[in-house]
CSV table of C-alpha atoms in Angstrom, one decimal:
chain,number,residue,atom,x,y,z
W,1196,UNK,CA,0.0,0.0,0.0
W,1197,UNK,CA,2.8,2.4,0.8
W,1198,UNK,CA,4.8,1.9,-2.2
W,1199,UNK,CA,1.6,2.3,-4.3
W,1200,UNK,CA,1.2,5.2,-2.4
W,1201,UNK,CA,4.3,6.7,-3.4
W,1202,UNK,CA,4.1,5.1,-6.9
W,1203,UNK,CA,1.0,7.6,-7.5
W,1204,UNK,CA,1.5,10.9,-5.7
W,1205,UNK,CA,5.0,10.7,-3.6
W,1206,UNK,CA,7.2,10.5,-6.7
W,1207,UNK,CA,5.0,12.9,-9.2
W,1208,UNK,CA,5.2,14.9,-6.8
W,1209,UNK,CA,8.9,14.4,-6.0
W,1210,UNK,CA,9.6,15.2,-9.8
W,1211,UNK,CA,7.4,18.3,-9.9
W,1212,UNK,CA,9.6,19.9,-7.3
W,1213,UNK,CA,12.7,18.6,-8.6
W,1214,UNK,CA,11.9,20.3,-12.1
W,1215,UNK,CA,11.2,23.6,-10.6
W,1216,UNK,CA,14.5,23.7,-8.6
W,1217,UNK,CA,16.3,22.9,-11.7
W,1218,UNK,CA,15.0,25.4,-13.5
W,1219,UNK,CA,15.1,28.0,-10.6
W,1220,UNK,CA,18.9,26.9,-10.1
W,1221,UNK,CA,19.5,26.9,-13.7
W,1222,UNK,CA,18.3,30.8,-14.1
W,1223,UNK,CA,20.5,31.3,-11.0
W,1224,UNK,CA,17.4,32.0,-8.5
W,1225,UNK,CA,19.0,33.0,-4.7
W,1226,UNK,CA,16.7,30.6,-2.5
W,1227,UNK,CA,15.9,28.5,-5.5
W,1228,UNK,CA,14.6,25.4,-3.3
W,1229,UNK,CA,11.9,27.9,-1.3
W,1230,UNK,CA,10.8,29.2,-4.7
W,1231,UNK,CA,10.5,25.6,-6.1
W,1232,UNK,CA,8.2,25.0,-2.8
W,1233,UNK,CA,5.7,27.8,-3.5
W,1234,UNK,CA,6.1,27.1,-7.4
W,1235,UNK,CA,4.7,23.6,-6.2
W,1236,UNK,CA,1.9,24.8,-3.7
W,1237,UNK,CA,0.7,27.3,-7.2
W,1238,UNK,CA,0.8,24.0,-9.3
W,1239,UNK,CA,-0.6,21.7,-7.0
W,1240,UNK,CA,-3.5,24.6,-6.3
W,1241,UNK,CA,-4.1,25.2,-9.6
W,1242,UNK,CA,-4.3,21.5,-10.6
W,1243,UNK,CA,-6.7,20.9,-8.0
W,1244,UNK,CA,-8.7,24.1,-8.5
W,1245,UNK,CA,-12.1,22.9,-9.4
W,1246,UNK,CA,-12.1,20.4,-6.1
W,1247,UNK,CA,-11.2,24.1,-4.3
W,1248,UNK,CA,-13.3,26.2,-6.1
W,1249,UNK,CA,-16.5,23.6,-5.7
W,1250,UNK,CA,-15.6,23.4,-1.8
W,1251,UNK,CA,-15.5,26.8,-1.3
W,1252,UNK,CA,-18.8,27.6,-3.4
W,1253,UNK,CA,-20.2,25.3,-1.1
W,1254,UNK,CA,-18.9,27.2,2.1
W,1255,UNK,CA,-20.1,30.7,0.9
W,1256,UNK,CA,-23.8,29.8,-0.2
W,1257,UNK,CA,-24.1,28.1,3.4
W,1258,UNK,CA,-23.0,31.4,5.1
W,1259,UNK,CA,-25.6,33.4,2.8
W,1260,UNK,CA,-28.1,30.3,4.0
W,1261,UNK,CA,-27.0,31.1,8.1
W,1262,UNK,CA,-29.8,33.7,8.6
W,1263,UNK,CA,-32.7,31.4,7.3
W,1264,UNK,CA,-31.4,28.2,8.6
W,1265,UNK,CA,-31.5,30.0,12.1
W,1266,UNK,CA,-34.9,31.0,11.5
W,1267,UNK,CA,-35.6,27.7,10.7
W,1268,UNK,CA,-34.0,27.0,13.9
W,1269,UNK,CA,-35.9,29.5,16.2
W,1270,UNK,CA,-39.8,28.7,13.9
W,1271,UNK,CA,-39.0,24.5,15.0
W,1272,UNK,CA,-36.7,24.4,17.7
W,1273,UNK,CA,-38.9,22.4,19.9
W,1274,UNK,CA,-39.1,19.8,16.6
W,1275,UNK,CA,-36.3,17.8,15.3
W,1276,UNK,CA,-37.6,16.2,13.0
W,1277,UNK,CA,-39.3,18.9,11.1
W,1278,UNK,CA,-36.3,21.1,11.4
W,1279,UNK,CA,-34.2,18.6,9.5
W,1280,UNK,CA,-36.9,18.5,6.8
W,1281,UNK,CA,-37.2,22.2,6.2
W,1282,UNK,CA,-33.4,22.6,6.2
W,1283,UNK,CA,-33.1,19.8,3.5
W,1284,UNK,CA,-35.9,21.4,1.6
W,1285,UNK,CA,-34.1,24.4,1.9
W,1286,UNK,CA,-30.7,22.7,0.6
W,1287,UNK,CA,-32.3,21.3,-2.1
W,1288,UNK,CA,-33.8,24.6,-3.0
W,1289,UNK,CA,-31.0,26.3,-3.2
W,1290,UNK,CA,-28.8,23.2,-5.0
W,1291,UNK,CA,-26.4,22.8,-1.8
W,1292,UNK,CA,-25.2,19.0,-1.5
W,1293,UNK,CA,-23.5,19.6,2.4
W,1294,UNK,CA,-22.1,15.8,1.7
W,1295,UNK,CA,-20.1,17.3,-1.3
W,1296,UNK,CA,-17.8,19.7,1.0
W,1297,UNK,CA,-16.9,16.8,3.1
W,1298,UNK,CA,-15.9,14.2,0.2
W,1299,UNK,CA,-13.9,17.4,-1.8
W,1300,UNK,CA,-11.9,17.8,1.9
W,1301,UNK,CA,-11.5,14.2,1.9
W,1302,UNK,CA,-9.9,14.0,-1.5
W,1303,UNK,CA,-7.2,16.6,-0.8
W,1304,UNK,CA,-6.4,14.4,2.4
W,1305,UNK,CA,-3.5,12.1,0.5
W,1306,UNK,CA,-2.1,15.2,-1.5
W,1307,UNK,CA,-1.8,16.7,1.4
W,1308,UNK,CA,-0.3,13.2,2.9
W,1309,UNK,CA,2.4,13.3,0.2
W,1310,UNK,CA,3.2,16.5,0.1
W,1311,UNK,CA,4.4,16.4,3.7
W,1312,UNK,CA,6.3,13.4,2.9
W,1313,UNK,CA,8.1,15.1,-0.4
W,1314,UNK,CA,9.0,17.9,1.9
W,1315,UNK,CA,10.3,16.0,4.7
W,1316,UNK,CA,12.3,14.2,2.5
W,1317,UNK,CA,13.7,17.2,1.0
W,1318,UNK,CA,14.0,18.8,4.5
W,1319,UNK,CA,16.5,16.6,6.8
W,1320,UNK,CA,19.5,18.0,7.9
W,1321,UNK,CA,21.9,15.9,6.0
W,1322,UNK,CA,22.4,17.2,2.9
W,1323,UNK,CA,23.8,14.1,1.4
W,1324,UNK,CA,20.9,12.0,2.2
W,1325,UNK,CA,19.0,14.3,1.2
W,1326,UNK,CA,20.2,14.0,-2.7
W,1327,UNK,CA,21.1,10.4,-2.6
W,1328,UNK,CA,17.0,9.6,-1.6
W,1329,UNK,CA,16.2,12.4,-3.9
W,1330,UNK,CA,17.7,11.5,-6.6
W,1331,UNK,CA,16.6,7.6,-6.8
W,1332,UNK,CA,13.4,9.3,-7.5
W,1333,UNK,CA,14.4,10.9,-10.2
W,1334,UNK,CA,12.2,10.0,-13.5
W,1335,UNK,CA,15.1,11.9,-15.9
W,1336,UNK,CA,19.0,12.6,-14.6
W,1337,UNK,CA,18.9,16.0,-15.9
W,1338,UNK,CA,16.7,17.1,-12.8
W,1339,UNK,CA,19.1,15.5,-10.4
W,1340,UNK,CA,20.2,17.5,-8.0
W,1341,UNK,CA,23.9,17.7,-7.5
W,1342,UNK,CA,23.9,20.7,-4.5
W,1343,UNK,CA,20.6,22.0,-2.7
W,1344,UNK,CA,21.1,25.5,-1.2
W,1345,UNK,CA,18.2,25.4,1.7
W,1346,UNK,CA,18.4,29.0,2.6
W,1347,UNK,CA,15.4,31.7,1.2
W,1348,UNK,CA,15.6,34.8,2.6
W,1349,UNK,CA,16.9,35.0,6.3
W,1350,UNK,CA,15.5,31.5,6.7
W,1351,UNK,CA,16.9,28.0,6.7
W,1352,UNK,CA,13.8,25.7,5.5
W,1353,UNK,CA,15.8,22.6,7.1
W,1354,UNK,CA,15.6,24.3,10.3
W,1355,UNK,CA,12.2,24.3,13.3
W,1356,UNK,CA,11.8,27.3,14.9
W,1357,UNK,CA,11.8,25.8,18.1
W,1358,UNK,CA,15.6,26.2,17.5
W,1359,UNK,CA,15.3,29.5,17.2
W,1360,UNK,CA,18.3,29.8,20.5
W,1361,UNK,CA,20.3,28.7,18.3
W,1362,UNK,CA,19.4,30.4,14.9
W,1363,UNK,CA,17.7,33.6,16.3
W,1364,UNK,CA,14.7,35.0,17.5
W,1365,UNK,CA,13.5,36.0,14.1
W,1366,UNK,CA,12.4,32.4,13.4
W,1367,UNK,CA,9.8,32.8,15.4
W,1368,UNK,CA,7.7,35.2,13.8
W,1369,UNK,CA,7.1,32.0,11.4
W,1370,UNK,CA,5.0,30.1,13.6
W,1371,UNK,CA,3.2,33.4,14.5
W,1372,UNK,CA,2.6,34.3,10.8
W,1373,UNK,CA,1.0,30.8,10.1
W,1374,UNK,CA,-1.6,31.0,13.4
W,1375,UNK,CA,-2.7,34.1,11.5
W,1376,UNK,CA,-2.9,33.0,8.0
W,1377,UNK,CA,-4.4,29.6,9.1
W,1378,UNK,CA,-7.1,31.5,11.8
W,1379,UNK,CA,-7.9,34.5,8.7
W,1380,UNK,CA,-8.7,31.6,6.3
W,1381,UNK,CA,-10.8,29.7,9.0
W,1382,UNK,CA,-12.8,33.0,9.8
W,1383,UNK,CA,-13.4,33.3,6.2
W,1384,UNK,CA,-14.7,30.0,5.9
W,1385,UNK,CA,-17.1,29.8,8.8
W,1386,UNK,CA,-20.5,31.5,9.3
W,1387,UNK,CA,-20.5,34.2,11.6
W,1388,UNK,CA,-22.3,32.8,14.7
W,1389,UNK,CA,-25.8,33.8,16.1
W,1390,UNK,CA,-25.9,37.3,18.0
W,1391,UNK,CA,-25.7,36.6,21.5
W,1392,UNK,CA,-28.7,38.6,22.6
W,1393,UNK,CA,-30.5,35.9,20.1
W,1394,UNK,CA,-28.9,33.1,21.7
W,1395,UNK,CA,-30.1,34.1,25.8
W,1396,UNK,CA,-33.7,34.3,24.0
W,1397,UNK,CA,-34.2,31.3,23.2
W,1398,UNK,CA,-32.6,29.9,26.0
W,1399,UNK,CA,-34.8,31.2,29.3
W,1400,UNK,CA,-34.6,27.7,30.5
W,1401,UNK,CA,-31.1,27.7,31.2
W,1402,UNK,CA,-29.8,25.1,29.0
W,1403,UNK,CA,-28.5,25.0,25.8
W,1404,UNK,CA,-29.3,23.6,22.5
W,1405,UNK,CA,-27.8,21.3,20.3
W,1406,UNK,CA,-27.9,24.7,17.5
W,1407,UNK,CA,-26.1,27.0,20.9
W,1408,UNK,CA,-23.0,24.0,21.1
W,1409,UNK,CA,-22.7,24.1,17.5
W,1410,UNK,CA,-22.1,27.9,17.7
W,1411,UNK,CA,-19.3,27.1,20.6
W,1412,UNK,CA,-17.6,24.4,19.2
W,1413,UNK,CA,-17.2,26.0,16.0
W,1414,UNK,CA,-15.9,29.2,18.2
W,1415,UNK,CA,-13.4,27.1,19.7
W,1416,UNK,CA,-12.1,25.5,16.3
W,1417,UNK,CA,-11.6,29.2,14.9
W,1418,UNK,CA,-8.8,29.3,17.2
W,1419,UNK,CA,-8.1,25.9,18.2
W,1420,UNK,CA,-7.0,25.0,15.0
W,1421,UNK,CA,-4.8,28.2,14.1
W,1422,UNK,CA,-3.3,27.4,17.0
W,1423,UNK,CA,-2.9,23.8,16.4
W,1424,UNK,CA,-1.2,24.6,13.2
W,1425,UNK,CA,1.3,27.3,15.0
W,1426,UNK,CA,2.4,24.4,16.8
W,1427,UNK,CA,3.6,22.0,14.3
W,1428,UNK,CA,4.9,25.1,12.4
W,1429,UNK,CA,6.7,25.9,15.1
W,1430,UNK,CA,8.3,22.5,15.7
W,1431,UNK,CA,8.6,21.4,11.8
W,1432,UNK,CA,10.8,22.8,9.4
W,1433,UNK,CA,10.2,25.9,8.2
W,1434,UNK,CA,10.0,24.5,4.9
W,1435,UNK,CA,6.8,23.2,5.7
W,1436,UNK,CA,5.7,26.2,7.1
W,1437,UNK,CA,6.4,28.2,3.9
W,1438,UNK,CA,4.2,25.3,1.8
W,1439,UNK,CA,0.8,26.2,4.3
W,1440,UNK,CA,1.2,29.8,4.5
W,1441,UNK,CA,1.5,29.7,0.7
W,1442,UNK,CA,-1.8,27.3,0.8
W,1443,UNK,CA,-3.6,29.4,3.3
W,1444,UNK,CA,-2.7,32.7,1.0
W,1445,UNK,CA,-4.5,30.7,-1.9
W,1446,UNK,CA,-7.6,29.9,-0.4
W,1447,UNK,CA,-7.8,33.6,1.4
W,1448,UNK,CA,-7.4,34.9,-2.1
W,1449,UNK,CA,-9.8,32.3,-3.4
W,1450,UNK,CA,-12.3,33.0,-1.0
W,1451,UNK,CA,-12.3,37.0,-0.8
W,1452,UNK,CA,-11.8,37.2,-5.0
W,1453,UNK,CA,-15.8,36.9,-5.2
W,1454,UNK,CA,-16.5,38.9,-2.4
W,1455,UNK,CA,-14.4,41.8,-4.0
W,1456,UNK,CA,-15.9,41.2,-7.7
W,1457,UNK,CA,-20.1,41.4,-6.2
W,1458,UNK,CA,-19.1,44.7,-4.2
W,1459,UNK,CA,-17.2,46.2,-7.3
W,1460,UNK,CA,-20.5,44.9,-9.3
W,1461,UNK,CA,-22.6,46.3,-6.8
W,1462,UNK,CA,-20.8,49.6,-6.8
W,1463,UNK,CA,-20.9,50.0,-10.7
């Protein structure tokens, strides 16, 4: 299973990278190897683009569906089972498929799975291993590497910023940057919760319903998550870290591109 698993994305993948660096390297590029890792987030983003765009559709017509769908909540909160029929009906109204969001995340799971393995691989600390693993990967020799220059910018991408002692402070205004990206982009993507004035009015018993924990729970995983992700950015090279900020900046850009066109429309 694990060689298969390479067989199909781990060694494409490999190759894609290895043909930007060589041509970065060849056009004499300083940091060559961190623009080959944002030329491969672009590809990989852009190959994948209609599984994005279709997942992000999805996102935005449910946030322009949160005010009804809390009406919906408030006109049958005292019936279940009618409140999952009038929110299907209202799905199906308004062609949303909430099942398609979840299999489109799914599907990026391995790319993501093998893209963390490329970089790893590219990202140890000894160089020579580095090459000799590299290059047995290699579908043509003239995209063997022969020397890998690491450095981009006042970074190392080898390095985790929980060195920073030993590298300086300034690496750790990486894992800081990528909380904020990663927190932005799940902001973007998650309705804005009920006002709370709402919330204590339809709760004069005291307890809260299963619509109120949905509210918190997603309130925690706008920062749980961005914080989650500081962490491992924090502790993983920083070459990883340039890879999901690059991501993140993608789907930000993805997300607020319509939003900018319908005010500019609105505007004209």
């Amino acid at each position: 299973m694990g060689e298969l698993f390479n067989t199909i994305l781990v060694n494409p993948i490999t190759n894609i990278l290895l043909f930007f660096n060589y041509i970065f390297e060849t056009i004499r590029l300083p940091g060559a190897f961190g623009f080959s890792i944002i030329a491969l987030t672009a590809f990989i983003r852009l190959l994948f683009h209609p599984f994005y765009k279709k997942q992000i559709d999805m996102t935005t017509k449910m946030a322009e569906l949160k005010p009804e769908m809390d009406r919906l909540s408030k006109k049958y909160k005292n019936d279940k089972q009618r409140l999952q029929q009038e929110q299907l009906k209202l799905y199906q109204q308004k062609g949303i498929n909430p099942a398609a969001g979840c299999l489109t995340a799914l599907l990026q799971i391995p790319i993501f799975l093998a893209l963390y393995q490329v970089l790893q691989k590219f990202l140890q600390n000894n160089l020579q291993t580095i090459m000799n693993q590299v290059n047995l990967s290699a579908y043509v020799d003239f995209i063997r590497v022969k020397v890998i220059d690491t450095n981009f910018f006042i970074y190392d991408l080898r390095i985790a910023p929980s060195h920073f002692k030993e590298n300086g402070y300034h690496y750790l205004i990486i894992p800081i940057i990528t909380a904020f990206l990663q927190y932005y982009q799940t902001k973007l993507q998650t309705p804005a919760a009920a006002p709370k004035k709402d919330v204590q009015k339809d709760n004069k018993d005291g307890k809260k319903g299963s619509e109120d924990m949905q509210q918190i729970m997603s309130g925690q995983m706008k920062v749980m998550f961005p914080l989650m992700i500081g962490y491992f950015s924090y502790i993983l090279p920083v070459g990883l870290a340039l890879y999901w900020n690059i991501f993140s900046l993608f789907s930000i850009v993805q997300i607020k591109l319509p939003l900018w066109r319908k005010k500019r429309a609105l505007k004209n």
